[in-house]
Coordinates of C-alpha atoms in Angstrom, one line a residue:
Chain A
M1 CA -14.3 20.5 0.7
N2 CA -11.9 23.5 -0.8
L3 CA -9.4 25.0 1.7
I4 CA -10.5 28.4 0.2
D5 CA -14.1 29.7 -1.2
V6 CA -14.7 33.0 -2.5
Q7 CA -18.3 33.8 -3.9
N8 CA -18.8 36.7 -5.8
L9 CA -17.1 38.9 -4.0
H10 CA -16.9 43.0 -3.8
F11 CA -14.7 45.7 -2.4
S12 CA -14.4 48.9 -2.0
Y13 CA -12.7 51.5 0.9
P14 CA -15.6 53.7 2.3
E15 CA -16.0 56.2 -0.4
G16 CA -14.2 55.0 -2.6
I17 CA -14.4 53.5 -6.0
E18 CA -14.8 49.6 -6.3
L19 CA -11.6 47.8 -6.2
L20 CA -12.7 44.0 -6.5
K21 CA -15.8 43.8 -8.9
G22 CA -17.5 40.3 -8.4
I23 CA -14.9 37.5 -7.8
D24 CA -16.3 33.5 -7.7
L25 CA -13.0 31.3 -6.3
A26 CA -11.8 27.9 -5.6
F27 CA -9.2 26.5 -4.2
D28 CA -7.7 23.1 -3.7
H29 CA -3.8 22.5 -2.0
R30 CA -2.4 23.5 -5.8
S31 CA 0.0 26.9 -5.5
T32 CA -1.3 29.5 -7.2
A33 CA 0.4 32.6 -8.8
I34 CA -1.7 35.2 -8.9
I35 CA -0.3 38.2 -11.2
G36 CA -1.8 41.1 -12.9
Q37 CA -1.0 45.0 -13.1
N38 CA 0.1 47.3 -10.6
G39 CA -3.4 48.6 -9.3
A40 CA -5.7 45.3 -10.2
G41 CA -6.4 44.4 -6.3
K42 CA -4.1 41.4 -5.9
T43 CA -3.0 42.7 -2.6
T44 CA -6.4 44.0 -1.8
F45 CA -7.4 40.5 -2.6
V46 CA -4.8 39.0 0.0
K47 CA -5.7 41.0 2.7
L48 CA -9.6 40.0 2.4
L49 CA -8.2 36.0 2.4
K50 CA -6.7 36.7 5.5
G51 CA -9.2 38.7 7.4
L52 CA -7.9 41.9 7.4
L53 CA -10.5 43.9 5.3
K54 CA -14.2 42.1 5.0
P55 CA -16.1 42.1 1.8
V56 CA -18.3 44.5 1.1
S57 CA -20.6 41.6 -0.2
G58 CA -20.0 38.4 -1.6
D59 CA -18.5 35.7 0.8
I60 CA -15.3 33.8 1.7
L61 CA -14.6 30.8 3.4
I62 CA -11.7 28.8 5.3
N63 CA -11.6 26.1 5.3
G64 CA -15.9 26.1 5.6
V65 CA -15.9 29.2 8.3
N66 CA -16.6 32.8 6.9
T67 CA -13.8 35.1 7.4
K68 CA -17.2 37.6 8.3
E69 CA -17.6 35.3 11.1
I70 CA -14.9 34.7 12.9
S71 CA -12.0 37.1 14.4
V72 CA -8.5 37.7 12.5
A73 CA -6.7 36.4 15.7
K74 CA -8.3 32.8 15.2
L75 CA -8.3 32.9 11.8
A76 CA -3.9 33.4 12.3
A77 CA -4.0 30.3 13.5
H78 CA -5.3 28.9 9.9
I79 CA -4.0 31.4 7.3
G80 CA -0.8 33.4 7.7
L81 CA 0.3 36.7 5.1
V82 CA 3.8 37.8 4.2
F83 CA 3.5 41.3 3.2
Q84 CA 4.7 43.4 0.4
N85 CA 6.9 45.5 2.7
P86 CA 8.9 43.4 5.6
G87 CA 9.0 46.4 7.1
D88 CA 4.5 46.4 8.0
Q89 CA 5.3 42.8 9.3
I90 CA 8.7 43.5 11.6
F91 CA 8.7 45.1 15.0
K92 CA 10.9 43.3 17.3
S93 CA 14.5 43.5 18.3
S94 CA 15.5 39.6 17.4
V95 CA 15.6 38.1 14.7
Y96 CA 14.0 34.9 16.8
D97 CA 11.7 37.4 18.9
E98 CA 10.2 38.1 15.8
V99 CA 9.7 34.6 14.2
I100 CA 8.5 33.6 17.5
F101 CA 5.5 36.0 17.9
G102 CA 3.9 34.1 15.1
P103 CA 3.2 30.5 16.8
H104 CA 3.0 32.3 20.6
N105 CA 0.1 34.5 19.1
I106 CA -1.9 31.4 18.4
G107 CA -1.1 29.9 21.5
I108 CA 1.4 27.2 20.5
P109 CA 3.0 25.9 23.3
E110 CA 6.5 27.1 23.9
D111 CA 8.6 24.1 22.9
E112 CA 6.8 23.1 20.0
A113 CA 6.9 27.3 19.6
D114 CA 10.7 27.0 19.4
E115 CA 11.6 24.3 17.4
S116 CA 9.7 25.2 14.7
T117 CA 10.8 29.0 14.9
K118 CA 14.6 27.5 14.4
K119 CA 12.9 25.2 11.9
A120 CA 12.0 27.9 9.8
L121 CA 14.9 29.9 10.7
I122 CA 16.7 27.0 8.8
E123 CA 14.8 27.1 5.5
V124 CA 15.1 30.4 4.9
G125 CA 18.3 30.2 5.5
L126 CA 19.3 32.5 8.6
E127 CA 19.7 29.9 11.3
N128 CA 22.7 32.1 12.0
K129 CA 21.5 35.3 12.5
V130 CA 18.3 34.5 15.0
N131 CA 20.2 37.2 17.7
D132 CA 20.2 39.9 14.8
N133 CA 18.4 43.2 14.8
P134 CA 16.3 42.6 11.8
Y135 CA 16.5 46.0 10.8
D136 CA 20.5 45.4 10.8
L137 CA 20.2 42.8 7.9
S138 CA 19.4 44.0 4.6
F139 CA 16.0 44.0 2.6
S140 CA 16.3 40.9 1.1
E141 CA 17.2 39.3 4.4
R142 CA 14.3 40.9 6.3
K143 CA 11.7 40.0 3.3
L144 CA 13.1 36.3 4.0
I145 CA 12.5 36.9 8.1
S146 CA 8.7 37.2 7.1
I147 CA 8.5 34.7 5.3
A148 CA 10.4 32.4 8.3
S149 CA 7.8 34.3 10.5
I150 CA 4.7 32.5 8.4
L151 CA 6.2 29.3 7.8
A152 CA 6.4 29.0 11.9
M153 CA 3.3 29.1 12.7
N154 CA 2.1 26.1 10.4
T155 CA -0.5 27.1 8.9
Q156 CA -2.4 25.1 6.1
I157 CA -2.9 28.4 3.2
V158 CA 0.2 31.2 3.5
L159 CA 0.0 33.7 1.5
L160 CA 3.1 35.7 -0.3
D161 CA 2.8 38.9 -2.0
E162 CA 5.7 39.9 -3.8
P163 CA 8.6 37.2 -2.1
T164 CA 11.0 37.6 -5.0
I165 CA 11.1 41.3 -4.1
A166 CA 14.9 42.4 -3.9
Q167 CA 15.6 38.1 -3.6
D168 CA 18.3 37.4 -5.5
D169 CA 18.5 33.9 -7.6
Y170 CA 20.1 31.8 -4.3
G171 CA 16.6 33.0 -2.2
K172 CA 14.9 32.9 -5.2
Q173 CA 15.2 29.1 -5.6
L174 CA 15.3 28.9 -1.6
I175 CA 11.7 30.4 -2.5
Q176 CA 10.9 28.2 -4.8
G177 CA 11.5 25.1 -2.9
L178 CA 9.4 26.1 -0.5
V179 CA 6.6 26.7 -2.5
R180 CA 7.2 23.0 -3.8
K181 CA 8.0 21.6 -0.2
L182 CA 4.2 23.5 1.0
E183 CA 2.5 22.3 -2.5
G184 CA 4.0 18.6 -1.4
E185 CA 2.6 18.9 1.9
G186 CA -1.4 19.6 0.9
R187 CA 0.0 22.8 2.4
L188 CA -1.6 26.1 0.1
V189 CA 0.6 28.6 -1.0
I190 CA -1.0 31.8 -2.5
S191 CA 1.4 34.1 -4.1
I192 CA 1.6 37.6 -5.6
L193 CA 4.3 38.2 -8.0
H194 CA 5.5 39.9 -10.9
D195 CA 8.5 37.7 -11.8
M196 CA 6.6 35.8 -14.5
D197 CA 9.8 33.4 -14.9
F198 CA 9.6 33.1 -11.3
V199 CA 5.9 32.1 -11.7
A200 CA 6.6 30.0 -14.6
E201 CA 9.2 27.7 -13.8
T202 CA 7.6 27.4 -9.8
F203 CA 3.6 27.1 -9.9
T204 CA 1.1 24.4 -10.8
R205 CA -1.9 27.8 -11.2
T206 CA -1.9 30.9 -11.9
L207 CA -4.6 33.8 -12.3
V208 CA -4.9 37.0 -14.0
F209 CA -6.3 40.0 -12.4
Q210 CA -7.5 42.8 -14.4
N211 CA -9.0 46.1 -13.1
G212 CA -10.7 44.1 -10.2
K213 CA -11.7 40.9 -12.0
V214 CA -10.4 37.9 -12.2
T215 CA -9.6 37.5 -16.3
M216 CA -8.0 34.2 -16.7
D217 CA -7.2 30.9 -14.1
N218 CA -5.7 28.0 -15.4
D219 CA -2.5 26.4 -15.0
T220 CA 0.1 28.7 -15.4
K221 CA 1.0 26.6 -18.9
S222 CA -2.3 27.3 -20.4
V223 CA -2.3 30.9 -19.0
F224 CA 1.1 31.7 -21.1
S225 CA 0.0 30.1 -24.0
Q226 CA -2.3 32.6 -24.5
T227 CA -0.2 35.2 -25.7
E228 CA -2.5 38.1 -26.2
A229 CA -5.0 37.5 -23.2
V230 CA -2.0 38.1 -21.0
R231 CA -0.7 41.1 -23.2
R232 CA -4.2 42.6 -22.6
A233 CA -3.5 42.2 -19.3
Y234 CA -0.7 44.5 -19.2
L235 CA 1.9 41.8 -18.5
E236 CA 4.5 39.7 -20.3
P237 CA 5.0 35.7 -20.8
P238 CA 7.9 34.5 -19.6
H239 CA 11.6 35.5 -21.1
V240 CA 11.4 32.1 -22.6
T241 CA 8.1 31.6 -23.8
Q242 CA 8.4 35.0 -25.9
L243 CA 11.8 33.0 -27.3
G244 CA 9.3 30.1 -28.5
N245 CA 6.5 32.0 -29.7
R246 CA 9.2 34.2 -32.1
L247 CA 9.8 31.6 -32.9
G248 CA 6.5 30.7 -34.5
Y249 CA 6.7 27.2 -31.6
T250 CA 3.5 26.0 -30.9
E251 CA 4.8 24.6 -27.5
T252 CA 4.5 27.1 -24.7
Y253 CA 7.7 27.1 -23.2
L254 CA 8.1 28.0 -19.2
T255 CA 12.0 26.4 -18.3
A256 CA 14.6 27.2 -20.8
E257 CA 15.8 23.4 -19.7
Q258 CA 12.7 22.5 -21.1
F259 CA 13.1 24.8 -24.2
V260 CA 16.4 23.5 -25.1
K261 CA 15.5 19.5 -24.8
D262 CA 13.1 19.8 -27.2
S263 CA 15.3 21.6 -29.3
L264 CA 17.7 18.7 -29.5
R265 CA 14.8 16.4 -30.0
K266 CA 13.3 17.7 -32.3
R267 CA 16.7 18.6 -34.5
E268 CA 18.1 15.0 -34.0
E269 CA 14.8 13.9 -35.6
F270 CA 15.2 16.3 -38.2
K271 CA 18.3 14.7 -39.3
Q272 CA 17.0 10.9 -38.8
Chain B
M1 CA 38.0 63.2 -17.8
S2 CA 36.1 60.7 -17.2
K3 CA 33.1 60.8 -15.2
V4 CA 33.3 58.9 -12.7
V5 CA 36.4 57.6 -11.7
V6 CA 37.4 54.7 -8.5
N7 CA 40.5 54.2 -7.6
N8 CA 41.4 51.3 -5.1
L9 CA 37.6 51.7 -3.0
K10 CA 38.2 50.0 0.1
Y11 CA 34.8 50.6 2.9
R12 CA 34.5 48.3 6.4
Y13 CA 30.7 49.2 7.8
P14 CA 31.4 49.9 11.2
L15 CA 31.3 46.7 14.2
T16 CA 31.8 44.9 11.1
E17 CA 34.5 42.9 9.9
N18 CA 34.3 42.5 6.8
L19 CA 35.4 45.0 4.0
A20 CA 31.6 45.4 2.0
I21 CA 34.0 47.2 -0.8
N22 CA 37.4 45.6 -1.7
G23 CA 39.5 47.5 -4.1
L24 CA 37.5 48.6 -6.5
T25 CA 39.0 50.5 -9.4
F26 CA 37.2 51.4 -12.5
E27 CA 35.8 54.4 -14.9
I28 CA 32.0 55.3 -16.4
E29 CA 32.1 57.8 -18.9
Q30 CA 29.5 60.4 -19.5
G31 CA 26.1 59.4 -21.2
E32 CA 26.5 55.8 -20.1
L33 CA 24.0 52.8 -18.7
I34 CA 25.7 50.4 -16.4
G35 CA 23.9 48.0 -14.6
I36 CA 25.6 46.6 -11.5
I37 CA 24.7 43.0 -10.9
G38 CA 25.5 40.4 -8.0
R39 CA 24.3 38.6 -5.2
N40 CA 23.1 40.1 -2.5
G41 CA 25.4 40.8 0.0
A42 CA 28.0 41.7 -3.4
G43 CA 28.4 45.3 -2.4
K44 CA 26.3 47.0 -4.9
S45 CA 24.0 49.2 -2.3
T46 CA 27.3 50.1 -0.6
L47 CA 28.8 51.1 -4.5
C48 CA 25.9 52.6 -4.7
A49 CA 26.3 54.7 -1.3
A50 CA 29.9 55.5 -1.9
L51 CA 29.1 56.7 -5.5
T52 CA 26.5 59.5 -3.7
G53 CA 28.5 60.3 -0.6
L54 CA 26.1 58.3 1.7
V55 CA 29.6 56.6 2.0
P56 CA 31.6 58.2 4.4
H57 CA 29.9 60.7 5.2
F58 CA 26.3 59.4 6.8
F59 CA 27.5 56.1 7.2
K60 CA 31.0 56.3 8.8
G61 CA 33.4 52.9 9.1
A62 CA 36.3 52.4 7.6
Y63 CA 37.6 54.2 4.2
G64 CA 40.2 53.6 1.9
G65 CA 41.0 54.7 -1.4
S66 CA 38.7 57.8 -3.7
V67 CA 35.8 58.2 -5.3
H68 CA 35.6 61.3 -8.2
I69 CA 32.4 62.7 -10.1
D70 CA 32.8 65.0 -12.8
G71 CA 36.8 65.2 -10.7
I72 CA 35.8 66.3 -7.3
N73 CA 36.1 64.1 -4.8
V74 CA 33.1 63.0 -2.9
K75 CA 35.1 62.7 0.5
E76 CA 35.9 65.6 0.4
S77 CA 33.2 67.6 -0.7
K78 CA 29.7 68.2 1.3
L79 CA 27.1 66.2 1.3
S80 CA 24.9 69.1 -0.1
Y81 CA 27.1 69.7 -2.7
I82 CA 27.4 65.4 -4.0
S83 CA 23.3 65.5 -3.6
R84 CA 22.7 68.3 -6.7
E85 CA 25.5 65.9 -9.0
V86 CA 24.2 62.9 -8.2
G87 CA 20.4 61.6 -7.5
I88 CA 19.7 57.8 -5.6
V89 CA 16.8 56.1 -6.3
F90 CA 16.4 53.9 -3.0
Q91 CA 15.7 49.6 -3.1
N92 CA 12.4 50.9 -0.9
P93 CA 10.7 53.5 -2.5
F94 CA 8.6 53.7 0.9
T95 CA 12.5 55.3 2.8
Q96 CA 12.2 58.1 -0.6
M97 CA 8.5 59.4 0.2
T98 CA 8.9 62.2 2.3
G99 CA 6.3 61.4 4.7
A100 CA 5.2 65.4 4.7
K101 CA 3.5 66.3 2.2
E102 CA 0.0 65.0 0.3
T103 CA -0.5 64.9 -3.4
V104 CA 2.7 62.9 -6.1
K105 CA 2.5 66.7 -7.7
E106 CA 3.7 68.5 -4.0
E107 CA 6.4 65.4 -3.3
L108 CA 8.1 66.2 -6.8
A109 CA 8.1 69.5 -5.8
F110 CA 10.3 68.9 -2.3
G111 CA 14.1 68.5 -4.0
L112 CA 13.4 71.8 -5.7
E113 CA 11.9 74.3 -3.2
N114 CA 15.0 72.8 -1.1
L115 CA 17.2 73.9 -4.5
G116 CA 15.5 77.5 -4.1
V117 CA 14.2 76.0 -8.0
P118 CA 11.9 78.8 -9.2
K119 CA 8.2 78.1 -9.7
L120 CA 8.1 78.1 -13.5
E121 CA 10.9 76.2 -14.2
M122 CA 9.8 74.2 -10.9
L123 CA 6.4 73.1 -13.1
R124 CA 8.3 72.7 -16.0
R125 CA 10.7 69.9 -14.4
I126 CA 7.6 67.8 -12.6
E127 CA 5.6 67.9 -16.2
D128 CA 8.1 66.3 -17.6
A129 CA 9.0 63.8 -15.4
L130 CA 5.1 62.7 -14.8
N131 CA 5.1 62.3 -18.2
L132 CA 8.0 60.5 -18.8
L133 CA 7.5 57.9 -16.2
E134 CA 4.0 57.7 -16.9
I135 CA 2.4 58.6 -13.9
D136 CA 0.3 62.1 -14.6
H137 CA -2.9 60.4 -13.9
L138 CA -1.1 60.1 -9.7
R139 CA -0.1 63.9 -9.6
D140 CA -3.2 65.0 -7.2
K141 CA -2.9 61.5 -5.1
N142 CA -1.6 60.9 -1.5
P143 CA 1.7 59.5 -2.1
L144 CA 1.8 57.1 0.9
E145 CA -1.7 55.5 -0.8
L146 CA 0.3 54.1 -3.7
S147 CA 0.6 51.0 -4.6
G148 CA 4.3 50.0 -4.0
G149 CA 4.9 50.0 -8.3
Q150 CA 3.3 53.2 -7.9
M151 CA 5.1 54.6 -5.2
Q152 CA 8.4 53.3 -7.4
R153 CA 7.7 55.7 -10.3
V154 CA 7.1 58.6 -8.1
A155 CA 10.1 58.0 -6.1
I156 CA 12.4 57.8 -9.8
A157 CA 11.0 60.5 -10.4
S158 CA 11.3 62.7 -7.4
I159 CA 15.6 62.4 -8.0
L160 CA 14.9 62.9 -12.1
V161 CA 13.5 67.0 -11.7
M162 CA 16.3 67.6 -9.9
H163 CA 18.1 67.0 -13.2
P164 CA 21.1 64.8 -11.8
G165 CA 24.2 64.6 -13.9
L166 CA 24.4 61.2 -12.3
L167 CA 21.5 58.5 -11.3
V168 CA 22.3 56.2 -9.5
L169 CA 18.9 53.8 -9.1
D170 CA 19.0 50.8 -6.0
E171 CA 16.5 48.3 -7.6
P172 CA 14.4 50.6 -9.5
T173 CA 11.5 48.3 -10.9
S174 CA 11.8 45.5 -8.2
Q175 CA 7.8 46.2 -7.3
L176 CA 6.8 46.9 -11.0
D177 CA 4.8 44.9 -13.0
P178 CA 6.6 43.5 -16.9
Q179 CA 4.9 46.5 -18.4
G180 CA 5.9 48.8 -15.6
T181 CA 9.6 47.8 -15.8
A182 CA 9.6 47.8 -19.9
E183 CA 8.3 51.5 -19.6
V184 CA 11.5 52.4 -16.6
F185 CA 14.3 50.7 -18.8
R186 CA 12.9 52.5 -22.1
A187 CA 12.8 56.1 -19.6
I188 CA 16.1 55.3 -18.2
K189 CA 17.6 54.0 -22.0
K190 CA 16.4 57.6 -23.5
L191 CA 17.6 59.3 -20.6
S192 CA 21.2 57.8 -21.2
N193 CA 20.9 58.8 -24.7
Q194 CA 20.6 62.3 -23.8
G195 CA 23.2 62.1 -22.2
M196 CA 22.7 61.5 -18.7
T197 CA 24.9 59.0 -16.6
I198 CA 23.0 56.1 -14.8
I199 CA 24.2 53.5 -13.1
M200 CA 21.4 50.7 -11.4
V201 CA 21.7 47.9 -9.4
E202 CA 19.0 45.0 -11.0
H203 CA 18.8 41.5 -10.7
K204 CA 17.0 41.4 -13.7
I205 CA 19.0 40.1 -16.0
E206 CA 17.4 39.9 -19.1
E207 CA 16.4 43.6 -19.2
I208 CA 20.1 44.6 -18.0
A209 CA 21.7 42.7 -21.0
E210 CA 18.9 44.3 -22.7
Y211 CA 19.5 48.0 -22.6
A212 CA 22.9 48.1 -20.2
D213 CA 25.9 49.4 -22.1
R214 CA 28.0 47.6 -20.0
V215 CA 28.0 45.1 -17.0
M216 CA 29.4 45.6 -13.9
F217 CA 29.6 42.1 -12.8
L218 CA 29.9 42.1 -8.0
D219 CA 31.1 39.3 -5.7
N220 CA 32.4 40.0 -2.1
G221 CA 32.9 43.1 -2.5
K222 CA 35.5 42.8 -6.2
I223 CA 34.8 43.4 -9.2
V224 CA 34.4 40.2 -11.4
A225 CA 34.0 41.8 -14.7
F226 CA 33.1 44.8 -16.2
D227 CA 32.6 44.6 -19.6
T228 CA 29.3 44.4 -22.4
P229 CA 26.3 42.7 -21.2
T230 CA 27.9 39.9 -24.5
N231 CA 31.1 39.5 -22.6
V232 CA 29.9 38.9 -19.2
F233 CA 26.9 37.1 -19.5
S234 CA 29.4 34.4 -21.8
M235 CA 32.0 33.6 -18.7
N236 CA 31.9 30.6 -17.8
H237 CA 31.8 30.1 -13.7
L238 CA 29.4 32.9 -13.7
E239 CA 26.8 29.9 -11.2
E240 CA 29.9 29.8 -8.7
H241 CA 29.7 33.4 -7.9
G242 CA 25.9 33.2 -8.0
L243 CA 24.6 34.7 -11.3
R244 CA 22.4 32.6 -13.4
P245 CA 23.3 34.1 -16.6
P246 CA 19.9 35.7 -19.2
V247 CA 17.7 32.7 -19.8
F248 CA 18.2 33.4 -23.5
T249 CA 22.6 32.7 -23.5
R250 CA 21.2 29.3 -20.7
V251 CA 19.2 28.5 -24.0
C252 CA 22.4 28.8 -26.5
K253 CA 24.3 27.2 -24.4
G254 CA 22.1 24.7 -23.4
L255 CA 21.8 24.3 -27.8
G256 CA 26.1 24.9 -28.6
I257 CA 24.9 28.1 -30.0
R258 CA 27.9 30.7 -30.0
D259 CA 30.4 32.5 -32.4
L260 CA 34.0 32.3 -33.2
S261 CA 35.1 34.1 -30.2
G262 CA 33.1 32.2 -28.0
L263 CA 30.0 34.8 -27.1
Y264 CA 27.0 33.5 -26.6
P265 CA 23.8 35.8 -28.2
V266 CA 22.0 37.7 -24.3
T267 CA 19.2 39.3 -25.7
L268 CA 15.7 38.1 -27.0
S269 CA 16.5 39.4 -30.7
E270 CA 19.5 38.1 -30.6
A271 CA 18.7 34.8 -29.3
V272 CA 15.7 34.6 -31.9
N273 CA 18.1 35.0 -35.3
E274 CA 20.5 32.5 -34.0
V275 CA 17.9 29.2 -32.9
Q276 CA 16.7 30.3 -36.4
K277 CA 20.1 29.5 -38.0
F278 CA 20.8 26.4 -35.5
N279 CA 17.6 24.9 -36.7
E280 CA 18.0 25.6 -40.4
S281 CA 21.4 24.1 -40.3
D282 CA 22.2 20.3 -41.0

């Protein structure tokens, strides 16, 4: 059974234009990036997956359960969402209280909640800031608190809305490690991203949203190999892919390391 | 006279032990586009606050050294005066919105109304900013109902209408899609070419390499380097300071492509030229 099934999903706000126009998708445990222009419907889509919004028509099944038939509170034990703006999520006066709120809220016993909270804070590198007020910390640290809050709930599905905003290379590597670890554990990570280099280096599958529809859905390399289609969605391929394209290479490169390795190999072959 | 003169600037936030910026000395000329880079906690946002007078007028704490903008000492001037000369776009666009205006157009007019700018002049400036940031279609929308990326462009426009001589941007493209990012960088370059002095904090290192005249690389409150993108990104041991150079530079370093002075390509077009030569050489 798929972790998520989305069937002919349509959504619009009351008296608003249609934001999602018939989406059919199935999600297994592969880490999945959602990319697309600002306003393409990406955030609306993940809010629907989380059950915060309900479809106008069509269905979303989480582990086979229709989001229309389950409360957001009950769904929270299965699916966690890290918001784009941590200010939409953080409301406690200490980092520890903020992160343990989720586990408490879904009824995880105290000892277990404490343990998963401490573990999540170590995973995001904030174990030395447990007593700090989140609003005394930087924006990038508040993003990491939001991520820890969701990790601590140990949900099968983790949704991330632009997790790399304001992160430096250390923060990005940390998030990359988390995505790979969760994927390795068979848990599904779906993340909205604008950083194409990060998508290329991190995610197994990539979806392109455009004007409320999914216009591309494939493994990440295949998506970025279709440069013209990517550009039609108002996106740009990763920088290293662009370099390969400009040099006329047929191979689609997703990392600098692979580019260098292949170039050196080809040069050796040429010399021989 | 340089547009910005900073001399031995030191600052420590209230109730903290370490200096957030520790002995910065540099000058910036009129019309330069400066990229400030470095890992989180390096002092980038604090420097922005010091350039705009928020440090020490709003954020108190221990302050030493000086910042002069157009010869005016920031510490000794009123914040209201500095804010006419220096505009800042914050990292989180939500914090920039007044929350009191119902349309983007009114939001852009807010600062100008405060300054008493005549109506016709106000309308002209708003139209220019809407066009430059390509957000004309958002003019009648509620600023608080925009997507993160749209709000980020409105935040930049709300400062541009004030015609600051010095524009300070703290990660202005963090929530923008790739083409939106490219549009903002192009707009910023255009303003710089028109003579506006621009200082921007950015983690998007490939764009900084492409557009900045000079790069200030901060770590631990100090300047590691302040030079052209080529000179800064060709330095050794950048990773020790938490910085991954542009992907084009990493590729060329991996292939051993550098010029006689030991400098590496830093932009896409430079890398294309040099990798092509590399492939064609024996």
